[in-house]
Backbone as CSV, one residue per row, in Angstrom:
resi,resn,N_x,N_y,N_z,CA_x,CA_y,CA_z,C_x,C_y,C_z
1,MET,0.843,-1.188,0.000,0.000,0.000,0.000,0.884,1.245,0.000
2,VAL,0.537,2.184,-0.879,1.319,3.411,-1.014,0.388,4.612,-0.822
3,GLY,0.824,5.582,0.000,0.006,6.756,0.268,0.164,7.848,-0.775
4,LYS,-0.499,8.979,-0.525,-0.466,10.111,-1.447,0.806,10.932,-1.241
5,LEU,1.096,11.757,-2.251,2.251,12.651,-2.159,2.007,13.733,-1.100
6,GLN,3.066,14.022,-0.359,2.982,15.059,0.661,4.329,15.777,0.763
7,LYS,4.261,17.013,1.308,5.477,17.727,1.694,5.425,17.872,3.212
8,ARG,6.485,17.480,3.883,6.456,17.478,5.344,7.782,18.012,5.921
9,ASP,7.709,18.402,7.192,8.884,18.884,7.931,9.573,20.061,7.227
10,GLY,8.767,20.873,6.513,9.318,22.049,5.865,10.097,21.770,4.600
11,SER,10.136,20.511,4.171,10.872,20.157,2.955,10.069,20.531,1.717
12,GLN,10.761,20.926,0.648,10.126,21.249,-0.624,9.993,20.006,-1.521
13,LEU,10.580,18.895,-1.077,10.550,17.655,-1.865,9.310,16.830,-1.494
14,PHE,8.718,16.234,-2.533,7.541,15.392,-2.281,7.970,14.055,-1.659
15,GLN,7.135,13.573,-0.747,7.349,12.280,-0.094,6.018,11.509,-0.087
16,PHE,6.094,10.244,0.197,4.870,9.441,0.364,5.156,8.308,1.352
17,ARG,4.089,7.808,1.928,4.209,6.694,2.868,3.903,5.371,2.158
18,TYR,4.507,4.313,2.655,4.216,2.975,2.126,4.392,1.957,3.250
19,LYS,3.777,0.774,3.078,3.904,-0.298,4.055,4.980,-1.270,3.605
20,ASP,5.901,-1.611,4.540,6.939,-2.581,4.200,6.414,-3.994,4.387
21,ARG,7.278,-5.002,4.208,6.849,-6.397,4.285,6.336,-6.797,5.657
22,GLU,6.781,-6.075,6.688,6.327,-6.369,8.049,5.058,-5.607,8.397
23,GLY,4.523,-4.840,7.440,3.304,-4.088,7.672,3.491,-2.766,8.375
24,ARG,4.735,-2.288,8.440,5.018,-1.011,9.102,5.034,0.128,8.082
25,TRP,4.483,1.272,8.470,4.482,2.449,7.590,5.854,3.115,7.582
26,ARG,6.319,3.457,6.397,7.602,4.149,6.254,7.446,5.297,5.249
27,TRP,8.345,6.285,5.354,8.336,7.415,4.432,9.419,7.223,3.378
28,LYS,9.101,7.652,2.146,10.095,7.610,1.072,10.056,8.942,0.323
29,SER,11.223,9.502,0.096,11.324,10.770,-0.629,11.444,10.531,-2.128
30,THR,10.794,11.398,-2.910,10.900,11.310,-4.374,12.108,12.087,-4.888
31,ARG,12.696,12.900,-3.984,13.855,13.723,-4.314,13.560,14.736,-5.429
32,THR,12.313,15.150,-5.517,11.959,16.177,-6.494,10.834,17.037,-5.938
33,ALA,10.805,18.308,-6.350,9.746,19.238,-5.941,8.685,19.369,-7.027
34,GLU,8.883,18.689,-8.176,7.916,18.717,-9.265,6.858,17.641,-9.046
35,ARG,5.577,18.054,-8.977,4.508,17.103,-8.643,4.376,15.986,-9.687
36,ASP,4.382,16.338,-10.982,4.210,15.309,-12.015,5.337,14.278,-11.956
37,GLU,6.549,14.782,-11.783,7.708,13.891,-11.701,7.620,13.018,-10.443
38,ALA,7.201,13.637,-9.329,7.069,12.895,-8.072,5.981,11.829,-8.169
39,GLU,4.869,12.174,-8.863,3.763,11.208,-9.020,4.198,10.011,-9.854
40,ALA,5.016,10.248,-10.885,5.524,9.146,-11.712,6.420,8.226,-10.878
41,ILE,7.243,8.813,-10.030,8.118,8.025,-9.153,7.287,7.211,-8.169
42,ARG,6.236,7.841,-7.626,5.370,7.135,-6.662,4.677,5.943,-7.311
43,ARG,4.162,6.148,-8.523,3.463,5.062,-9.221,4.413,3.924,-9.574
44,GLU,5.630,4.252,-10.010,6.608,3.213,-10.334,6.986,2.422,-9.090
45,PHE,7.122,3.117,-7.959,7.435,2.432,-6.712,6.293,1.507,-6.303
46,GLU,5.065,1.968,-6.483,3.890,1.142,-6.153,3.833,-0.102,-7.027
47,ARG,4.126,0.062,-8.319,4.136,-1.079,-9.245,5.194,-2.102,-8.837
48,THR,6.358,-1.622,-8.424,7.433,-2.515,-7.975,7.011,-3.304,-6.744
49,LEU,6.332,-2.648,-5.805,5.854,-3.338,-4.599,4.859,-4.441,-4.949
50,VAL,3.969,-4.153,-5.889,2.972,-5.148,-6.304,3.650,-6.354,-6.939
51,LEU,4.629,-6.109,-7.805,5.345,-7.209,-8.459,6.090,-8.059,-7.438
52,GLU,6.721,-7.412,-6.455,7.437,-8.145,-5.417,6.475,-8.980,-4.583
53,ALA,5.299,-8.412,-4.292,4.297,-9.148,-3.510,3.804,-10.364,-4.276
54,ASP,3.554,-10.202,-5.596,3.104,-11.327,-6.421,4.175,-12.407,-6.485
55,ARG,5.455,-11.987,-6.630,6.542,-12.950,-6.698,6.679,-13.715,-5.391
56,THR,6.531,-13.008,-4.287,6.595,-13.665,-2.971,5.470,-14.664,-2.802
57,GLU,4.275,-14.281,-3.268,3.127,-15.191,-3.172,3.334,-16.430,-4.025
58,ASP,3.862,-16.229,-5.260,4.133,-17.366,-6.139,5.133,-18.322,-5.507
59,GLU,6.193,-17.754,-4.900,7.211,-18.594,-4.271,6.618,-19.374,-3.099
60,ALA,5.739,-18.726,-2.338,5.134,-19.391,-1.177,4.212,-20.526,-1.600
61,THR,3.436,-20.306,-2.678,2.473,-21.317,-3.105,3.094,-22.386,-3.990
62,SER,4.370,-22.258,-4.340,5.029,-23.292,-5.131,5.946,-24.155,-4.265
63,THR,5.846,-24.018,-2.941,6.600,-24.916,-2.064,5.933,-26.277,-2.050
64,LEU,6.693,-27.305,-1.714,6.148,-28.657,-1.679,5.030,-28.753,-0.640
65,GLY,5.210,-28.090,0.494,4.183,-28.123,1.530,2.864,-27.546,1.048
66,ALA,2.928,-26.380,0.366,1.713,-25.753,-0.159,1.095,-26.607,-1.268
67,ALA,1.943,-27.233,-2.075,1.455,-28.077,-3.171,0.736,-29.306,-2.630
68,VAL,1.305,-29.925,-1.604,0.678,-31.103,-0.993,-0.670,-30.733,-0.393
69,LYS,-0.734,-29.603,0.292,-2.000,-29.153,0.879,-3.051,-28.955,-0.211
70,ALA,-2.648,-28.343,-1.327,-3.581,-28.136,-2.436,-4.053,-29.468,-3.009
71,MET,-3.143,-30.445,-3.102,-3.503,-31.761,-3.629,-4.505,-32.469,-2.715
72,LEU,-4.260,-32.439,-1.401,-5.164,-33.092,-0.456,-6.527,-32.398,-0.431
73,ASP,-6.519,-31.070,-0.512,-7.785,-30.330,-0.574,-8.561,-30.708,-1.831
74,ASP,-7.845,-30.898,-2.935,-8.494,-31.292,-4.189,-9.090,-32.689,-4.076
75,CYS,-8.400,-33.579,-3.370,-8.926,-34.933,-3.147,-10.216,-34.882,-2.337
76,ARG,-10.219,-34.058,-1.299,-11.440,-33.919,-0.479,-12.568,-33.315,-1.296
77,ARG,-12.240,-32.369,-2.150,-13.251,-31.693,-2.976,-13.932,-32.690,-3.906
78,HIS,-13.188,-33.688,-4.347,-13.736,-34.698,-5.255,-14.199,-35.944,-4.507
79,GLU,-14.342,-35.816,-3.182,-14.879,-36.891,-2.331,-14.131,-38.204,-2.518
80,LEU,-12.816,-38.123,-2.518,-12.007,-39.334,-2.560,-12.255,-40.120,-1.284
81,SER,-12.199,-41.432,-1.347,-12.470,-42.246,-0.172,-11.480,-41.935,0.945
82,ALA,-11.918,-42.167,2.179,-11.066,-41.882,3.337,-9.773,-42.686,3.272
83,GLY,-9.868,-43.927,2.788,-8.672,-44.761,2.696,-7.648,-44.197,1.724
84,SER,-8.126,-43.749,0.553,-7.219,-43.169,-0.442,-6.634,-41.854,0.058
85,LEU,-7.461,-41.068,0.734,-6.992,-39.790,1.266,-5.900,-40.013,2.311
86,ASP,-6.103,-41.000,3.182,-5.090,-41.321,4.189,-3.796,-41.788,3.536
87,MET,-3.932,-42.561,2.443,-2.749,-43.054,1.739,-1.935,-41.900,1.174
88,TYR,-2.617,-40.981,0.483,-1.912,-39.831,-0.094,-1.276,-38.974,0.990
89,ASP,-1.981,-38.791,2.100,-1.457,-37.988,3.207,-0.195,-38.628,3.782
90,CYS,-0.239,-39.944,3.966,0.913,-40.667,4.515,2.118,-40.581,3.580
91,LYS,1.902,-40.826,2.287,3.002,-40.796,1.327,3.579,-39.375,1.207
92,ALA,2.689,-38.374,1.264,3.139,-36.993,1.135,4.004,-36.567,2.312
93,ARG,3.745,-37.134,3.481,4.554,-36.794,4.658,6.008,-37.221,4.456
94,HIS,6.219,-38.386,3.834,7.591,-38.828,3.548,8.246,-37.899,2.529
95,LEU,7.481,-37.479,1.517,8.019,-36.571,0.507,8.473,-35.262,1.139
96,GLN,7.636,-34.708,2.012,7.982,-33.439,2.653,9.140,-33.597,3.638
97,ARG,9.189,-34.759,4.290,10.249,-34.989,5.281,11.625,-35.021,4.635
98,LEU,11.742,-35.674,3.475,13.056,-35.845,2.849,13.368,-34.789,1.785
99,LEU,12.359,-34.380,1.026,12.608,-33.370,-0.003,12.550,-31.956,0.575
100,GLY,11.833,-31.798,1.688,11.745,-30.485,2.327,10.390,-29.846,2.096
101,GLU,9.707,-29.516,3.179,8.388,-28.897,3.062,8.459,-27.552,2.350
102,ASP,9.585,-26.834,2.529,9.742,-25.514,1.918,10.453,-25.562,0.569
103,ALA,10.715,-26.769,0.065,11.398,-26.885,-1.229,10.510,-26.352,-2.348
104,ASP,11.111,-25.616,-3.273,10.375,-25.088,-4.420,10.208,-26.211,-5.443
105,ILE,8.973,-26.566,-5.749,8.735,-27.689,-6.662,9.289,-27.412,-8.055
106,ASN,9.434,-26.143,-8.416,9.970,-25.817,-9.731,11.477,-26.063,-9.827
107,HIS,12.114,-26.315,-8.690,13.549,-26.586,-8.676,13.864,-28.071,-8.479
108,LEU,12.829,-28.915,-8.358,13.059,-30.352,-8.189,13.642,-30.941,-9.462
109,THR,14.606,-31.855,-9.300,15.253,-32.488,-10.445,15.150,-34.007,-10.331
110,LEU,15.515,-34.691,-11.413,15.539,-36.151,-11.401,16.536,-36.645,-10.366
111,GLU,17.639,-35.944,-10.196,18.637,-36.325,-9.206,18.055,-36.235,-7.792
112,ASP,17.267,-35.208,-7.536,16.615,-35.085,-6.227,15.724,-36.288,-5.954
113,VAL,14.964,-36.687,-6.963,14.036,-37.811,-6.801,14.799,-39.118,-6.626
114,ASN,15.888,-39.296,-7.382,16.698,-40.514,-7.244,17.327,-40.604,-5.854
115,GLN,17.790,-39.482,-5.337,18.350,-39.459,-3.982,17.271,-39.757,-2.951
116,TYR,16.059,-39.281,-3.219,14.941,-39.580,-2.326,14.679,-41.080,-2.270
117,ILE,14.647,-41.714,-3.443,14.403,-43.161,-3.510,15.500,-43.919,-2.760
118,ASP,16.753,-43.541,-2.999,17.872,-44.211,-2.330,17.737,-44.113,-0.812
119,GLU,17.361,-42.943,-0.316,17.228,-42.751,1.127,16.064,-43.564,1.681
120,ARG,14.955,-43.616,0.954,13.791,-44.387,1.429,14.122,-45.873,1.463
121,VAL,14.854,-46.356,0.464,15.248,-47.775,0.451,16.179,-48.060,1.623
122,ARG,17.091,-47.142,1.928,17.972,-47.321,3.096,17.170,-47.353,4.390
123,GLU,16.052,-46.652,4.407,15.193,-46.648,5.591,14.368,-47.923,5.723
124,GLY,14.384,-48.743,4.664,13.654,-50.006,4.712,12.385,-50.043,3.897
125,ALA,12.074,-48.975,3.184,10.865,-48.941,2.359,11.045,-49.837,1.134
126,SER,9.978,-50.549,0.758,10.035,-51.393,-0.436,9.928,-50.528,-1.689
127,HIS,10.300,-51.119,-2.818,10.194,-50.381,-4.076,8.737,-50.063,-4.393
128,HIS,7.842,-50.961,-3.995,6.417,-50.694,-4.230,5.954,-49.490,-3.417
129,THR,6.424,-49.394,-2.175,6.071,-48.245,-1.341,6.611,-46.955,-1.960
130,CYS,7.851,-46.996,-2.431,8.438,-45.819,-3.086,7.646,-45.445,-4.334
131,HIS,7.186,-46.473,-5.065,6.386,-46.224,-6.264,5.122,-45.450,-5.924
132,LYS,4.455,-45.808,-4.827,3.241,-45.102,-4.414,3.554,-43.666,-4.008
133,GLU,4.712,-43.472,-3.397,5.115,-42.119,-3.013,5.395,-41.258,-4.243
134,LEU,5.967,-41.879,-5.277,6.214,-41.138,-6.518,4.901,-40.842,-7.247
135,ILE,3.932,-41.753,-7.130,2.608,-41.495,-7.697,1.994,-40.262,-7.028
136,THR,2.170,-40.170,-5.702,1.664,-39.025,-4.953,2.340,-37.737,-5.407
137,LEU,3.664,-37.808,-5.613,4.400,-36.637,-6.088,3.921,-36.226,-7.478
138,GLY,3.745,-37.216,-8.357,3.274,-36.919,-9.711,1.885,-36.302,-9.710
139,LYS,1.002,-36.818,-8.879,-0.357,-36.275,-8.774,-0.310,-34.820,-8.305
140,THR,0.572,-34.555,-7.344,0.717,-33.194,-6.814,1.240,-32.238,-7.882
141,LEU,2.260,-32.652,-8.607,2.862,-31.784,-9.626,1.892,-31.526,-10.775
142,ARG,1.126,-32.524,-11.164,0.163,-32.321,-12.260,-0.918,-31.319,-11.870
143,LEU,-1.371,-31.407,-10.609,-2.367,-30.435,-10.141,-1.781,-29.026,-10.140
144,MET,-0.559,-28.892,-9.614,0.067,-27.571,-9.552,0.340,-27.010,-10.947
145,ARG,0.583,-27.890,-11.895,0.777,-27.425,-13.271,-0.519,-26.854,-13.822
146,ARG,-1.652,-27.509,-13.525,-2.949,-26.973,-13.961,-3.259,-25.656,-13.272
147,MET,-2.732,-25.486,-12.048,-2.948,-24.247,-11.304,-1.917,-23.171,-11.661
148,LYS,-1.056,-23.468,-12.654,-0.023,-22.526,-13.115,1.012,-22.225,-12.031
149,ARG,1.208,-23.155,-11.099,2.212,-22.977,-10.047,3.442,-23.852,-10.278
150,TYR,3.326,-24.818,-11.195,4.465,-25.670,-11.555,4.673,-25.552,-13.048
151,HIS,5.881,-25.233,-13.465,6.130,-24.906,-14.869,6.939,-25.974,-15.595
152,GLY,7.200,-27.095,-14.917,7.975,-28.153,-15.546,7.094,-29.281,-16.047
153,ASP,7.731,-30.407,-16.361,7.031,-31.609,-16.815,7.314,-32.722,-15.807
154,PRO,6.290,-33.204,-15.093,6.521,-34.241,-14.079,7.258,-35.458,-14.613
155,HIS,7.032,-35.807,-15.884,7.673,-36.988,-16.458,9.197,-36.840,-16.528
156,GLU,9.686,-35.617,-16.543,11.128,-35.406,-16.659,11.871,-35.651,-15.344
157,ILE,11.157,-35.653,-14.217,11.841,-35.859,-12.940,11.407,-37.134,-12.235
158,LEU,10.460,-37.891,-12.831,10.006,-39.149,-12.225,10.567,-40.320,-13.014
159,PRO,11.226,-41.272,-12.331,11.786,-42.442,-13.026,10.695,-43.235,-13.738
160,GLU,11.015,-43.801,-14.896,10.050,-44.567,-15.659,9.884,-45.978,-15.085
161,LYS,8.626,-46.424,-14.955,8.274,-47.803,-14.574,8.942,-48.237,-13.278
162,PHE,9.118,-47.305,-12.357,9.774,-47.673,-11.097,8.810,-48.434,-10.208
163,GLY,9.232,-49.621,-9.728,8.472,-50.373,-8.734,7.150,-50.918,-9.210
164,GLN,6.957,-51.094,-10.535,5.661,-51.559,-11.028,5.552,-53.070,-11.106
165,GLY,6.563,-53.789,-10.643,6.509,-55.242,-10.708,5.689,-55.870,-9.592
166,TYR,5.147,-55.072,-8.711,4.398,-55.572,-7.571,3.029,-56.085,-8.011
167,THR,2.638,-57.264,-7.505,1.312,-57.827,-7.759,0.568,-57.947,-6.443
168,PRO,-0.571,-57.268,-6.286,-1.298,-57.319,-5.017,-1.686,-58.748,-4.646
169,ARG,-1.604,-59.063,-3.361,-1.961,-60.392,-2.873,-3.467,-60.478,-2.703
170,LYS,-4.082,-61.526,-3.264,-5.520,-61.718,-3.144,-5.815,-62.633,-1.960
171,ARG,-6.714,-62.185,-1.092,-7.111,-62.987,0.059,-8.475,-62.525,0.533
172,PRO,-9.198,-63.382,1.270,-10.523,-62.988,1.769,-10.411,-61.850,2.780
173,LEU,-11.490,-61.100,2.908,-11.563,-60.024,3.898,-11.890,-60.644,5.249
174,THR,-10.968,-60.537,6.200,-11.200,-61.112,7.528,-12.064,-60.183,8.368
175,ARG,-12.554,-60.705,9.500,-13.346,-59.872,10.403,-12.515,-58.712,10.932
176,GLU,-11.236,-58.972,11.191,-10.354,-57.914,11.673,-10.189,-56.826,10.612
177,ASP,-10.006,-57.244,9.336,-9.902,-56.282,8.234,-11.180,-55.455,8.123
178,TYR,-12.312,-56.146,8.233,-13.611,-55.471,8.120,-13.783,-54.416,9.207
179,ALA,-13.392,-54.771,10.443,-13.523,-53.840,11.566,-12.642,-52.607,11.379
180,LYS,-11.466,-52.787,10.764,-10.567,-51.656,10.526,-11.044,-50.794,9.353
181,LEU,-11.631,-51.448,8.356,-12.018,-50.748,7.129,-13.323,-49.976,7.280
182,LEU,-14.274,-50.517,8.044,-15.609,-49.915,8.147,-15.598,-48.446,8.567
183,PRO,-14.817,-48.059,9.594,-14.840,-46.641,9.996,-14.289,-45.686,8.937
184,LYS,-13.545,-46.223,7.966,-12.948,-45.371,6.935,-13.853,-45.198,5.711
185,ILE,-14.955,-45.937,5.665,-15.876,-45.839,4.538,-16.729,-44.580,4.684
186,PRO,-16.842,-43.757,3.628,-17.694,-42.556,3.698,-19.127,-42.921,4.078
187,LYS,-19.797,-42.047,4.811,-21.141,-42.329,5.315,-22.108,-42.710,4.197
188,HIS,-22.018,-42.007,3.062,-22.983,-42.260,1.987,-22.734,-43.595,1.276
189,ARG,-21.612,-44.263,1.601,-21.323,-45.558,0.983,-21.342,-46.703,1.985
190,LYS,-21.565,-46.385,3.248,-21.433,-47.398,4.296,-22.489,-48.494,4.162
191,VAL,-23.756,-48.131,3.902,-24.819,-49.133,3.776,-24.522,-50.076,2.611
192,MET,-24.080,-49.499,1.493,-23.736,-50.308,0.327,-22.591,-51.274,0.660
193,PHE,-21.572,-50.771,1.357,-20.429,-51.601,1.715,-20.848,-52.738,2.639
194,GLU,-21.636,-52.433,3.669,-22.071,-53.464,4.616,-22.911,-54.531,3.918
195,THR,-23.753,-54.103,2.989,-24.595,-55.059,2.257,-23.752,-55.967,1.376
196,MET,-22.763,-55.394,0.684,-21.906,-56.195,-0.191,-21.130,-57.235,0.607
197,VAL,-20.605,-56.835,1.778,-19.836,-57.770,2.596,-20.743,-58.830,3.200
198,ALA,-21.903,-58.417,3.696,-22.802,-59.355,4.372,-23.310,-60.450,3.434
199,LEU,-23.556,-60.083,2.157,-24.139,-61.048,1.222,-23.153,-61.546,0.173
200,GLY,-21.929,-61.027,0.198,-20.935,-61.443,-0.785,-21.302,-61.010,-2.190
201,LEU,-21.702,-59.745,-2.342,-22.192,-59.252,-3.624,-21.146,-58.460,-4.390
202,ARG,-21.315,-58.447,-5.698,-20.600,-57.490,-6.527,-21.274,-56.129,-6.370
203,LYS,-20.567,-55.072,-6.747,-21.122,-53.724,-6.606,-22.410,-53.575,-7.412
204,GLY,-22.404,-54.074,-8.656,-23.593,-53.969,-9.499,-24.776,-54.733,-8.927
205,GLU,-24.514,-55.892,-8.316,-25.592,-56.670,-7.707,-26.217,-55.927,-6.538
206,ALA,-25.384,-55.291,-5.738,-25.896,-54.526,-4.599,-26.721,-53.333,-5.072
207,GLU,-26.290,-52.699,-6.166,-27.011,-51.536,-6.684,-28.367,-51.922,-7.260
208,ARG,-28.516,-53.182,-7.733,-29.776,-53.614,-8.335,-30.766,-54.162,-7.309
209,MET,-30.368,-54.266,-6.071,-31.267,-54.796,-5.046,-32.483,-53.890,-4.844
210,ARG,-33.643,-54.527,-4.627,-34.875,-53.786,-4.354,-35.426,-54.227,-2.997
211,PRO,-36.230,-53.404,-2.352,-36.788,-53.777,-1.040,-37.555,-55.095,-1.082
212,GLU,-38.274,-55.352,-2.206,-39.064,-56.587,-2.287,-38.198,-57.831,-2.464
213,ASP,-36.900,-57.649,-2.725,-36.005,-58.805,-2.863,-35.634,-59.400,-1.503
214,ILE,-35.888,-58.668,-0.444,-35.515,-59.122,0.901,-36.725,-59.749,1.575
215,ASP,-36.633,-61.018,1.893,-37.717,-61.738,2.565,-37.224,-62.164,3.943
216,LEU,-37.571,-61.363,4.951,-37.107,-61.652,6.312,-37.838,-62.839,6.925
217,ASP,-39.060,-63.127,6.429,-39.793,-64.288,6.962,-39.119,-65.588,6.546
218,LEU,-38.728,-65.668,5.275,-38.040,-66.858,4.774,-36.532,-66.781,4.980
219,LYS,-36.084,-65.617,5.472,-34.651,-65.390,5.712,-33.825,-65.673,4.461
220,GLN,-34.173,-64.966,3.395,-33.443,-65.100,2.153,-33.543,-63.800,1.348
221,VAL,-32.595,-63.637,0.408,-32.544,-62.447,-0.422,-32.351,-62.859,-1.871
222,LEU,-33.117,-62.260,-2.761,-32.961,-62.505,-4.188,-31.856,-61.590,-4.717
223,ILE,-30.872,-62.181,-5.365,-29.767,-61.426,-5.951,-29.967,-61.374,-7.455
224,ARG,-30.070,-60.157,-8.006,-30.317,-59.987,-9.437,-28.975,-59.872,-10.171
225,GLY,-28.289,-60.964,-10.299,-26.990,-60.961,-10.954,-27.116,-60.963,-12.466
226,THR,-26.045,-60.541,-13.132,-26.048,-60.500,-14.607,-24.781,-61.095,-15.212
227,LYS,-23.765,-61.345,-14.392,-22.482,-61.814,-14.920,-22.598,-63.188,-15.573
228,THR,-23.258,-64.124,-14.887,-23.429,-65.490,-15.391,-24.864,-65.935,-15.131
229,LYS,-25.246,-67.119,-15.678,-26.592,-67.641,-15.457,-26.844,-67.924,-13.980
230,ARG,-25.804,-68.354,-13.276,-25.963,-68.686,-11.862,-25.921,-67.459,-10.955
231,SER,-25.583,-66.302,-11.526,-25.467,-65.130,-10.679,-26.833,-64.622,-10.206
232,TRP,-27.919,-64.992,-10.951,-29.277,-64.683,-10.483,-29.638,-65.791,-9.496
233,ARG,-29.655,-65.453,-8.214,-29.722,-66.492,-7.201,-30.423,-65.999,-5.939
234,THR,-30.744,-66.965,-5.067,-31.320,-66.663,-3.762,-30.299,-67.009,-2.700
235,VAL,-30.038,-66.053,-1.802,-29.015,-66.222,-0.773,-29.680,-66.260,0.600
236,PRO,-29.420,-67.322,1.386,-29.969,-67.362,2.748,-29.248,-66.355,3.641
237,ILE,-29.946,-65.836,4.631,-29.347,-64.861,5.538,-29.512,-65.312,6.982
238,GLY,-28.522,-64.960,7.794,-28.564,-65.243,9.219,-28.904,-63.991,10.009
239,SER,-28.708,-64.069,11.299,-29.077,-62.946,12.179,-28.228,-61.695,11.902
240,GLU,-26.939,-61.898,11.590,-26.073,-60.748,11.337,-26.501,-60.006,10.072
241,GLN,-26.781,-60.778,8.996,-27.211,-60.163,7.757,-28.590,-59.513,7.923
242,GLU,-29.448,-60.175,8.675,-30.796,-59.629,8.896,-30.734,-58.283,9.608
243,ALA,-29.797,-58.160,10.552,-29.661,-56.901,11.298,-29.240,-55.755,10.373
244,ILE,-28.411,-56.069,9.377,-27.960,-55.047,8.435,-29.066,-54.669,7.457
245,LEU,-29.852,-55.647,7.015,-30.865,-55.420,5.977,-32.183,-54.896,6.511
246,SER,-32.427,-55.091,7.789,-33.724,-54.685,8.337,-33.752,-53.195,8.672
């Protein structure tokens, strides 16, 4: 903020007040007694302050910490599941810890990322875990690029096909897994999730269920499957399933 031209303390030279970065008012002399010349100097000084403020803001919002916050906020805005949000948050914490929360994302290099991977492996992280962390970094950089805060190409600093040899292990959902997973399911999806687990349904089968398909007297449920001929079936229910469906 820059004030109007003034003459003070008996001086014939025009002066004006302005706020410094700490928000304190200070006086600056134009070193001229000509109003038009002094006004041009004042306007140029004001323009310089605005440019410096914009540059400072750009630098602040292009830090890794600010970028991660923007990425997580974007995930929440798009109603990403609680589990996925927790995953991104966890991976991002490692990125900020080793790369630096105040690091400028526009200065990140392939060497920085390679050193990050080496350090994480020394800490005991698997290549698959590092791969997920790099996915988080890539997601963050792509968002910041759309926001005009990152001016590079994420592909130039992320190793190609790193850690993609991992194959997820398939196993049944245990009661312990279910108890841990249930609180992380969004409220608007919880009934659907409980129904799918209780009856062993595919997502499409659960979505096609109708109230008249549930027969609590006969303790059975009609499943309107479409995948195979046997997928259209009747499933018996016990007390636990009845409690969820009633």
